[in-house]
Coordinates of C-alpha atoms in Angstrom, one line a residue:
M1 CA 68.7 43.9 43.2
P2 CA 71.2 46.9 43.0
S3 CA 70.0 50.3 41.9
V4 CA 71.5 53.6 40.9
E5 CA 70.9 54.7 44.5
S6 CA 72.4 51.6 46.2
A7 CA 75.9 51.3 47.6
K8 CA 76.9 48.9 44.8
P9 CA 76.1 50.6 41.5
F10 CA 75.4 48.9 38.2
H11 CA 78.5 48.5 36.1
A12 CA 77.7 49.4 32.5
Y13 CA 79.8 49.1 29.3
I14 CA 79.2 51.9 26.9
V15 CA 80.4 50.9 23.4
E16 CA 80.1 53.9 21.0
D17 CA 82.6 55.2 18.4
D18 CA 81.3 58.8 18.5
D19 CA 83.7 60.4 21.0
A20 CA 81.4 63.3 21.9
L21 CA 78.3 61.1 22.4
R22 CA 80.3 58.5 24.4
D23 CA 81.8 61.0 26.7
M24 CA 78.5 62.7 27.3
L25 CA 76.8 59.4 28.2
C26 CA 79.6 58.3 30.5
G27 CA 79.5 61.6 32.3
Y28 CA 75.7 61.7 32.7
L29 CA 75.4 58.0 33.8
G30 CA 78.4 58.4 36.2
R31 CA 76.7 61.5 37.8
H32 CA 73.6 59.4 38.3
G33 CA 75.4 56.6 40.3
L34 CA 76.5 54.1 37.6
E35 CA 80.0 52.7 37.2
V36 CA 80.8 53.1 33.6
T37 CA 83.5 51.7 31.3
A38 CA 83.8 53.2 27.9
M39 CA 85.1 51.7 24.7
R40 CA 85.1 52.5 21.0
S41 CA 84.8 49.0 19.3
A42 CA 83.0 45.7 19.5
E43 CA 86.4 44.0 19.3
E44 CA 87.4 45.7 22.6
L45 CA 84.1 44.8 24.1
L46 CA 84.6 41.1 23.5
Q47 CA 88.1 41.2 24.8
R48 CA 87.0 42.9 28.0
M49 CA 84.1 40.4 28.4
H50 CA 86.6 37.7 29.0
R51 CA 88.2 39.6 31.9
Q52 CA 85.1 41.2 33.5
R53 CA 81.4 41.0 32.9
P54 CA 79.3 44.1 33.4
D55 CA 75.7 44.3 34.6
L56 CA 74.6 45.8 31.3
I57 CA 76.0 46.8 27.9
V58 CA 74.9 49.8 25.8
L59 CA 76.0 48.9 22.3
D60 CA 76.0 51.0 19.2
V61 CA 74.9 49.0 16.1
G62 CA 76.9 51.0 13.6
L63 CA 80.4 50.4 14.9
P64 CA 83.4 50.3 12.5
G65 CA 84.8 46.8 12.0
M66 CA 82.6 44.3 13.8
S67 CA 79.1 45.8 14.1
G68 CA 77.1 45.9 17.3
L69 CA 74.7 43.3 15.8
Q70 CA 77.6 40.9 15.2
A71 CA 78.9 41.3 18.7
C72 CA 75.4 40.8 20.1
Q73 CA 75.0 37.6 18.0
R74 CA 78.4 36.3 19.1
M75 CA 77.7 36.8 22.8
R76 CA 74.3 35.2 22.6
A77 CA 75.7 32.3 20.6
E78 CA 78.3 31.7 23.4
G79 CA 75.5 31.7 26.0
D80 CA 76.2 35.1 27.5
R81 CA 72.9 36.7 28.6
V82 CA 74.2 40.0 30.0
P83 CA 71.4 42.6 29.2
I84 CA 72.1 44.6 26.0
I85 CA 70.6 47.9 24.9
L86 CA 71.2 48.7 21.3
L87 CA 71.7 52.2 20.0
T88 CA 70.5 52.6 16.4
A89 CA 69.6 55.3 13.9
F90 CA 65.9 55.8 13.4
S91 CA 66.2 54.7 9.8
E92 CA 67.7 51.3 10.8
E93 CA 64.4 49.5 11.5
V94 CA 65.6 46.3 10.1
D95 CA 68.7 46.4 12.3
R96 CA 66.5 47.0 15.3
I97 CA 64.3 44.0 14.6
I98 CA 67.2 41.8 13.8
G99 CA 68.9 42.9 17.0
L100 CA 65.9 42.1 19.1
E101 CA 65.5 38.7 17.4
M102 CA 69.2 38.0 18.2
G103 CA 68.4 38.5 21.9
A104 CA 69.0 42.2 22.6
D105 CA 66.9 43.4 25.5
D106 CA 65.9 46.8 24.3
Y107 CA 66.9 49.5 21.7
L108 CA 67.1 53.2 21.6
G109 CA 66.9 55.2 18.4
K110 CA 69.2 58.1 17.7
P111 CA 69.0 61.0 18.5
F112 CA 68.0 60.3 22.1
S113 CA 68.4 62.0 25.5
A114 CA 70.8 60.6 28.2
R115 CA 67.8 60.8 30.6
E116 CA 65.9 58.3 28.4
L117 CA 68.8 56.0 28.2
L118 CA 69.1 56.0 32.0
A119 CA 65.4 55.2 32.3
R120 CA 65.9 52.3 29.8
I121 CA 68.8 51.0 31.8
N122 CA 66.8 51.0 35.1
A123 CA 63.9 49.3 33.3
V124 CA 66.0 46.5 31.9
M125 CA 67.8 45.9 35.2
R126 CA 64.4 45.8 37.0
R127 CA 63.2 43.2 34.5
A128 CA 66.3 41.2 35.1
S129 CA 65.4 40.4 38.7
F130 CA 61.6 41.1 39.1
I131 CA 58.7 40.4 36.8
P132 CA 55.3 42.2 37.7
G133 CA 52.6 39.7 38.2
A134 CA 54.9 36.7 38.7
P135 CA 55.0 35.6 42.4
I136 CA 58.6 34.4 42.2
E137 CA 59.0 33.7 45.9
A138 CA 56.2 31.2 45.8
R139 CA 57.3 29.5 42.6
R140 CA 61.0 28.6 42.5
T141 CA 60.5 26.0 39.6
V142 CA 57.8 25.4 37.1
R143 CA 57.4 22.4 34.8
V144 CA 57.4 23.6 31.2
G145 CA 57.0 20.7 28.8
P146 CA 60.2 18.5 29.1
F147 CA 62.0 21.3 31.1
L148 CA 62.0 22.6 34.6
F149 CA 62.0 26.4 34.6
A150 CA 64.2 27.7 37.4
L151 CA 63.1 31.3 38.2
D152 CA 66.0 32.0 40.5
S153 CA 68.6 31.2 37.9
R154 CA 66.4 32.2 34.9
S155 CA 67.2 28.9 33.2
L156 CA 65.6 25.8 31.7
H157 CA 66.8 22.4 33.0
R158 CA 66.4 18.9 31.5
G159 CA 68.8 16.3 33.0
D160 CA 72.3 17.7 32.6
E161 CA 71.1 20.2 30.0
V162 CA 70.9 23.8 31.1
R163 CA 69.7 26.7 28.9
V164 CA 70.0 30.2 30.3
L165 CA 67.3 32.6 29.1
N166 CA 67.9 36.2 28.3
T167 CA 66.0 39.0 30.1
V168 CA 63.2 39.2 27.6
E169 CA 62.7 35.4 27.3
Y170 CA 62.7 35.1 31.1
A171 CA 60.2 37.9 31.5
L172 CA 57.8 36.4 28.9
L173 CA 58.0 32.8 30.3
A174 CA 57.7 34.0 33.9
E175 CA 54.5 35.9 33.1
L176 CA 53.0 33.1 31.0
T177 CA 53.7 30.4 33.7
A178 CA 52.3 32.7 36.4
N179 CA 49.0 32.5 34.5
P180 CA 48.6 28.8 33.5
S181 CA 45.8 28.1 31.0
V182 CA 44.9 31.9 30.9
P183 CA 45.3 33.9 27.7
V184 CA 47.8 36.7 28.2
S185 CA 47.6 39.6 25.8
R186 CA 50.5 40.7 23.7
E187 CA 50.3 44.1 25.2
R188 CA 50.6 42.6 28.7
L189 CA 53.6 40.6 27.6
L190 CA 55.1 43.7 26.0
A191 CA 54.7 45.6 29.3
V192 CA 56.6 43.1 31.3
S193 CA 59.4 42.5 28.8
H194 CA 60.1 45.7 27.0
S195 CA 60.2 49.5 27.5
R196 CA 58.4 50.6 24.3
G197 CA 54.9 50.0 23.0
D198 CA 55.2 50.5 19.3
E199 CA 54.8 48.1 16.4
V200 CA 58.4 47.0 16.3
M201 CA 58.3 46.0 20.0
L202 CA 55.1 44.0 19.5
R203 CA 56.8 42.1 16.7
A204 CA 59.7 41.6 19.1
V205 CA 57.4 39.8 21.5
D206 CA 56.4 37.4 18.7
A207 CA 60.1 36.8 17.8
A208 CA 60.9 36.0 21.5
I209 CA 58.0 33.6 21.7
M210 CA 59.3 31.9 18.6
R211 CA 62.7 31.5 20.3
L212 CA 61.1 30.1 23.4
R213 CA 59.2 27.6 21.3
K214 CA 62.4 26.4 19.6
L215 CA 63.8 25.8 23.1
I216 CA 60.8 24.1 24.7
E217 CA 58.5 22.6 22.1
P218 CA 59.2 19.2 20.5
E219 CA 57.6 20.6 17.4
P220 CA 57.8 24.4 17.4
A221 CA 55.6 24.7 14.3
S222 CA 52.8 22.9 16.3
P223 CA 53.3 24.3 19.8
R224 CA 51.7 22.5 22.7
F225 CA 52.9 24.4 25.8
I226 CA 53.0 28.0 24.5
Q227 CA 49.9 28.3 22.4
T228 CA 48.8 31.3 20.3
V229 CA 45.4 32.9 21.2
R230 CA 44.3 34.4 17.9
S231 CA 43.9 38.2 17.9
H232 CA 44.9 38.3 21.6
G233 CA 48.2 36.9 22.6
Y234 CA 49.6 33.7 24.0
M235 CA 48.8 31.1 26.7
F236 CA 50.9 28.6 28.7
V237 CA 49.4 25.2 28.8
P238 CA 50.7 22.9 31.6
M239 CA 51.4 19.3 31.0
D240 CA 48.6 18.2 33.3
A241 CA 46.1 20.3 31.3
L242 CA 47.2 18.5 28.1
L243 CA 46.7 15.1 29.7
A244 CA 43.3 15.9 31.2

């Protein structure tokens, strides 16, 4: 995968209506090897997305006009899984949770340092192509209920149906399928899918598991393939284990 040190840098969109903050972030990230495109509104972001897709989007929640949450929701509804880091005020806990449930990959509460944002960007991009504990080279596809999980394309396949997973969903499913019939703790799942370890992020793991169940399970309320392990975490149950 590319890195900030490689010949081909990450291309990040920075969507922030605060001129001073936007200029500071663009300058800092540019000095650390990223290609950066700045914009002030979600409307401009969506217009640019039709012309050129970045590697990652840093998106302020509290934008004038269309909010960052609305833009995130629209992109995910259209099937676009480009990694998104939300910028939120610390008081906007509800917005952070909603954003993560909509498919954002991480969030950063204001005020924050540009150095922390850079660390988050690198962490999200690492997760987009490599999941600790999942031997991807040895497992190109895994049967998950009625779907084939293609690790190379981070997608679920059933006949002609293809469902592309976002970074968090992919990380969770890769970790669970790498450990069939073995309970995986929520903390472990948090470590491979998110950058933070606080209560909000643990809840985000649960929200992402719910999304995966809606995609995979015939009856999400009574899951067969991604089962809850009470007071611990979750477990992937292969089809052959169910038939045994």
